[in-house]
C-alpha positions as MATLAB code, in Angstrom:
seq = 'MEEINNNKEYIEEEESSIDFGKIFQDLLKHKTLYYKVLPVAFLLAAIYAISLPNYYSCTVKLSPELSGGSSSKSGLASLASSFGVNLGSALGNSTEALFPTLYPDLMNSVDFKTSLFSIPVKREDDQKSFTYYDYLMNEQKAPWWSQATKAFFGLFGDKEQEPSAKVNPFKLTKEQADIMKAIDKNVVCDVDKKTMVITINVTDQDALICATMADSVKTRLQKFITDYRTSKARVDLEYNQKLFGEAKAKYEQARDRYAAWADSHRAVTSQSAQTKEADLQNEMQMQQQIYQQVVAQLQQAEMRVQQETPAFTTLQSATVPVRKTGPKRAQMCLIFLFLAFLGTTGWILYKEDDLKPLLGLS';
ca = [
      90.804  137.195   96.378;
      87.340  135.834   95.193;
      85.465  139.213   95.285;
      88.269  140.685   93.200;
      87.706  138.450   90.820;
      84.122  138.704   90.992;
      84.382  142.465   90.485;
      86.156  141.532   87.200;
      83.483  139.426   85.959;
      80.972  141.842   87.055;
      83.175  144.559   84.984;
      83.518  142.249   82.166;
      79.972  141.148   81.793;
      78.920  144.913   81.804;
      81.438  146.100   79.054;
      80.433  143.200   76.964;
      76.405  143.798   77.608;
      74.507  145.562   74.893;
      72.938  149.269   75.710;
      70.078  149.704   73.588;
      69.691  152.547   75.765;
      73.013  154.131   73.902;
      72.460  152.810   70.553;
      69.364  154.467   70.375;
      70.751  157.563   71.893;
      73.179  158.143   69.634;
      71.569  157.712   66.659;
      68.692  160.613   67.532;
      71.765  161.904   68.229;
      72.657  161.263   64.583;
      68.948  162.298   63.113;
      69.950  164.794   61.286;
      72.234  162.725   59.004;
      69.230  160.569   58.007;
      67.450  164.021   56.877;
      70.451  164.477   54.871;
      71.298  160.894   53.353;
      68.391  159.217   52.797;
      66.346  162.605   49.982;
      69.719  162.299   48.440;
      69.380  158.738   47.950;
      65.613  158.739   46.661;
      67.365  161.205   44.389;
      69.831  159.099   43.412;
      67.335  156.148   43.051;
      64.531  158.076   41.140;
      67.294  159.034   38.690;
      68.124  155.385   37.964;
      64.767  153.615   37.949;
      63.604  156.661   35.545;
      66.479  155.934   33.579;
      65.345  152.309   32.793;
      63.545  151.926   29.320;
      60.451  150.077   30.367;
      59.569  146.679   29.111;
      57.002  143.818   28.573;
      57.103  140.091   28.649;
      55.074  137.440   26.550;
      54.772  133.780   27.157;
      53.548  130.550   24.948;
      53.460  127.507   25.951;
      52.931  124.541   24.041;
      52.313  120.688   24.022;
      54.585  118.968   21.899;
      53.374  114.852   20.712;
      55.618  112.364   21.428;
      56.169  109.672   19.233;
      56.565  106.070   19.520;
      55.068  103.824   22.464;
      51.731  102.084   22.879;
      49.092  103.533   25.548;
      50.567  101.362   28.062;
      53.883  102.732   27.672;
      52.511  105.944   27.737;
      50.856  105.400   30.593;
      53.829  103.964   32.510;
      55.784  106.552   31.495;
      53.454  109.215   32.518;
      53.469  108.121   35.838;
      57.187  107.992   36.114;
      56.817  111.625   34.923;
      55.154  112.191   37.978;
      57.948  111.639   39.881;
      60.991  113.533   37.486;
      61.828  110.390   36.272;
      62.241  109.912   32.223;
      61.208  106.625   30.370;
      61.258  107.250   27.443;
      64.138  105.413   25.845;
      63.578  102.511   28.231;
      59.728  102.451   26.556;
      61.248  101.738   23.179;
      61.363  105.408   22.718;
      64.257  105.415   20.180;
      62.833  107.288   17.393;
      62.667  110.053   19.665;
      66.245  111.442   19.490;
      65.241  115.137   19.846;
      63.331  114.952   23.239;
      61.684  118.053   24.598;
      64.005  118.654   26.966;
      66.800  119.535   24.260;
      64.733  122.386   22.373;
      66.326  124.705   24.869;
      70.014  123.816   23.616;
      68.308  123.847   20.229;
      67.320  127.826   20.717;
      70.277  128.532   21.850;
      72.046  127.223   18.906;
      73.902  129.436   16.368;
      71.935  128.752   13.408;
      68.701  129.167   15.163;
      69.056  132.448   16.732;
      70.519  133.779   13.402;
      67.426  132.853   12.085;
      65.594  135.188   14.026;
      67.334  138.236   12.775;
      65.172  138.466    9.111;
      61.770  138.235   11.243;
      59.799  141.778   10.348;
      58.543  143.681   13.167;
      56.830  146.560   13.667;
      56.234  148.652   16.914;
      52.634  149.726   17.482;
      52.443  153.270   17.447;
      55.080  153.172   14.025;
      54.024  152.715   10.599;
      57.671  151.892    9.926;
      58.531  147.451    9.823;
      62.257  146.852   10.620;
      63.680  143.276   10.826;
      64.415  142.092   14.442;
      68.076  142.351   13.601;
      67.894  146.383   12.455;
      65.519  146.956   15.620;
      67.815  145.610   17.836;
      70.709  147.363   16.409;
      69.371  150.731   16.306;
      65.705  151.153   18.019;
      66.933  150.034   21.427;
      66.198  152.207   24.530;
      69.180  152.133   26.754;
      69.652  153.938   30.437;
      71.902  157.931   29.771;
      75.260  156.306   31.990;
      75.305  153.381   29.630;
      75.239  155.695   25.986;
      77.960  157.699   27.967;
      80.214  154.627   28.502;
      79.613  153.161   24.767;
      80.458  156.671   23.432;
      83.644  157.071   26.107;
      85.019  153.597   24.820;
      84.493  154.373   21.320;
      86.897  157.275   21.323;
      89.633  154.863   22.145;
      88.471  151.710   20.359;
      89.127  150.406   16.835;
      87.237  151.925   13.837;
      83.625  149.984   13.698;
      83.387  147.700   10.735;
      80.434  148.245    8.275;
      77.744  146.111    9.313;
      77.274  143.100    6.910;
      73.735  142.280    5.627;
      75.146  138.327    4.755;
      74.587  136.328    8.117;
      77.047  133.544    8.402;
      76.558  131.432   10.947;
      80.367  130.032   10.576;
      81.893  134.089   10.958;
      79.949  136.028   12.675;
      80.766  139.876   12.688;
      80.947  141.973   16.264;
      77.711  143.290   15.812;
      76.304  140.126   14.432;
      77.351  138.401   17.636;
      76.384  141.284   20.228;
      72.528  141.198   18.430;
      72.616  137.282   19.363;
      73.579  138.243   23.241;
      71.138  140.422   23.065;
      68.326  137.622   21.630;
      69.819  135.395   24.651;
      68.387  137.570   27.049;
      65.109  138.392   25.490;
      64.138  135.050   24.446;
      64.518  132.052   27.013;
      63.047  128.528   26.854;
      61.974  126.613   29.065;
      60.963  122.875   29.225;
      58.795  120.850   32.651;
      60.617  117.707   33.038;
      57.539  116.133   34.666;
      54.395  117.223   31.881;
      57.026  118.193   28.727;
      55.081  121.556   28.320;
      57.330  124.316   26.417;
      57.403  127.316   27.490;
      58.634  130.142   25.518;
      59.325  133.827   27.135;
      60.034  136.825   25.121;
      61.223  140.141   26.995;
      61.009  143.654   24.877;
      60.784  146.958   25.121;
      57.629  147.253   22.604;
      54.527  145.212   23.930;
      53.646  144.621   19.781;
      57.117  143.576   19.197;
      57.418  141.065   21.771;
      53.860  139.228   20.744;
      55.013  139.127   17.513;
      58.600  137.756   18.118;
      56.974  135.457   20.747;
      54.576  133.945   18.225;
      57.641  133.802   15.850;
      59.617  132.282   17.737;
      57.112  129.619   18.452;
      56.219  129.160   14.548;
      60.029  128.817   13.863;
      60.712  125.929   16.545;
      57.801  123.948   15.441;
      59.340  123.985   11.937;
      62.646  123.093   13.090;
      61.143  120.067   14.783;
      58.484  119.427   12.039;
      61.776  119.119    9.479;
      64.007  117.252   11.903;
      61.081  114.209   12.534;
      60.047  114.281    8.720;
      63.545  114.430    7.674;
      64.117  110.944    7.029;
      60.862  110.088    5.559;
      61.014  113.163    3.307;
      64.252  111.728    1.877;
      62.299  108.611    1.353;
      59.885  110.619   -0.566;
      61.956  112.381   -2.509;
      63.684  108.983   -4.262;
      60.248  107.440   -4.664;
      58.864  110.806   -6.134;
      62.365  109.824   -8.646;
      61.017  106.686   -9.126;
      57.451  107.210  -10.231;
      58.539  109.552  -12.817;
      61.160  106.745  -14.414;
      58.346  104.205  -14.056;
      56.261  106.468  -15.381;
      57.976  107.133  -18.265;
      59.191  103.447  -18.888;
      55.751  102.718  -19.036;
      54.386  105.547  -21.121;
      57.157  104.789  -23.975;
      56.336  100.608  -23.398;
      52.983  101.491  -23.928;
      53.239  103.957  -26.867;
      55.807  101.263  -29.021;
      53.113   98.749  -28.439;
      50.462  100.648  -29.787;
      52.713  101.903  -32.626;
      53.503   98.541  -33.642;
      49.796   97.606  -33.614;
      48.478  100.161  -35.475;
      50.977   99.893  -38.179;
      51.244   96.142  -38.365;
      47.389   95.297  -38.291;
      47.108   93.180  -41.826;
      50.381   91.626  -41.043;
      49.834   87.849  -40.144;
      53.395   86.704  -40.042;
      55.077   84.501  -36.895;
      57.212   87.299  -36.289;
      55.225   89.751  -36.240;
      52.955   88.197  -34.090;
      56.130   87.726  -32.000;
      57.376   91.508  -31.905;
      53.722   92.031  -30.937;
      53.706   89.659  -28.303;
      57.325   90.683  -27.197;
      55.654   94.707  -26.794;
      52.642   93.969  -25.040;
      53.999   92.005  -22.652;
      57.209   94.960  -22.226;
      53.718   96.860  -21.341;
      52.322   94.896  -19.215;
      55.975   94.423  -16.661;
      56.977   98.476  -16.687;
      52.855   98.670  -15.938;
      53.390   96.339  -12.853;
      56.442   98.290  -11.908;
      54.989  101.622  -12.188;
      51.346  100.227  -10.191;
      54.310   99.138   -7.890;
      56.244  102.244   -7.412;
      52.640  104.222   -7.426;
      51.926  101.619   -4.216;
      55.496  102.932   -2.720;
      55.134  106.444   -3.484;
      51.285  106.401   -1.156;
      53.201  104.934    1.675;
      55.823  107.115    1.063;
      53.273  110.209    1.449;
      51.432  108.371    4.441;
      54.564  107.991    6.247;
      56.108  111.864    6.156;
      52.118  112.447    7.725;
      52.353  109.927   10.219;
      56.117  111.320   11.225;
      54.246  115.128   11.125;
      54.333  116.194   14.799;
      51.322  117.983   16.456;
      51.549  120.527   18.742;
      48.899  121.798   21.167;
      49.200  125.582   21.625;
      48.336  125.454   25.588;
      48.900  129.504   25.687;
      48.802  131.826   22.572;
      50.922  134.528   21.867;
      49.117  137.978   22.913;
      49.980  141.651   23.199;
      50.876  142.653   26.750;
      48.611  145.345   28.241;
      50.666  146.259   31.450;
      54.676  146.432   31.423;
      56.546  143.922   33.450;
      59.223  146.335   34.297;
      61.192  147.667   35.788;
      59.695  148.114   39.250;
      60.623  151.520   39.920;
      58.989  152.064   43.420;
      60.253  148.697   44.466;
      63.784  149.816   43.278;
      63.363  153.012   45.302;
      62.400  151.303   48.530;
      65.240  149.048   48.301;
      68.127  151.745   47.950;
      65.994  154.054   51.086;
      66.831  150.936   52.676;
      70.058  150.214   51.898;
      70.932  153.647   52.423;
      69.702  153.682   56.114;
      71.522  150.532   56.981;
      74.579  151.922   55.550;
      73.948  155.242   57.733;
      73.583  153.050   61.120;
      76.101  151.380   60.425;
      78.084  153.967   60.642;
      77.033  155.777   62.942;
      77.207  152.708   65.412;
      80.902  152.603   63.977;
      81.848  156.280   64.808;
      80.416  156.116   68.355;
      82.011  152.695   68.899;
      78.894  150.502   69.974;
      79.503  147.829   67.254;
      82.211  145.971   69.983;
      79.611  144.768   71.781;
      77.203  144.152   68.924;
      80.216  141.945   67.356;
      81.631  140.298   70.753;
      84.413  142.545   70.777;
      86.351  143.859   73.647;
];
């Protein structure tokens, strides 16, 4: 009885064991299949890779100035940032509501993206310039299957509306929404939470336009941040400029009235004339004092705008890329060949019933 059980166990072990020799022989038996599949896979991979348009990338890096905080606080914040901890608000940096970590969200806003539509761009080998919107709308290369699919579904879709020259961020047209999606893929902003370095990466099919847009996006981001940081100071400046104009006009009027009265009443020695002259002189002096105070306030408001204007250090400027970033056609072909090899091998093992031992099936 024990001998029968031992024989059964031996047979089961033989059946469940992997026979690598048989697998190798089965693969050799179907080697002609590899000769058929792999060239076809390579041809399809080559057609796919060649159909993809080239693209370039340009990267710009900025280091923004953070407002508020003394040297000791900034040193502590720098130490904490090395451990990934942000102590900006804890250290009394409450004036910095638009912290650099929010810049990617800012660039993803509809207002910021639509502001890029009107940027003039020009290809390296072309004398004609376009707006960035027209360039993305009409001058982009696409794979042949993408154009064929678009033409096919266009036969059944609704009639396309005429593109609107006016951009309303509150209500975009379909074409404008599509361009926004393209910009969302092409223009990417990232902020290092430790160093607060802003990295702007722009991808495009033309090297010159790629660098142009990277520099333009950097400039517009700086302008938006500057406008935000100085918004309150500029409102105060405008108010003080208004007060300055009013105070100057009142002072000049009071001065002219006093001068006219003094010139016309030089020979008059009556008490009433002297009293009138004293009143006009006092009014002129009062308006002069007010005018001087307003001038001082105006100068302080101008200084405040200058103090609130942030400084940006450009760590990496935009430059026209020399080599394309992609597509990596050789790598694509190798991946296609590897997948075709795996698929063919799997099919052969399935056909020869070699997968059961590999998968532990009886």
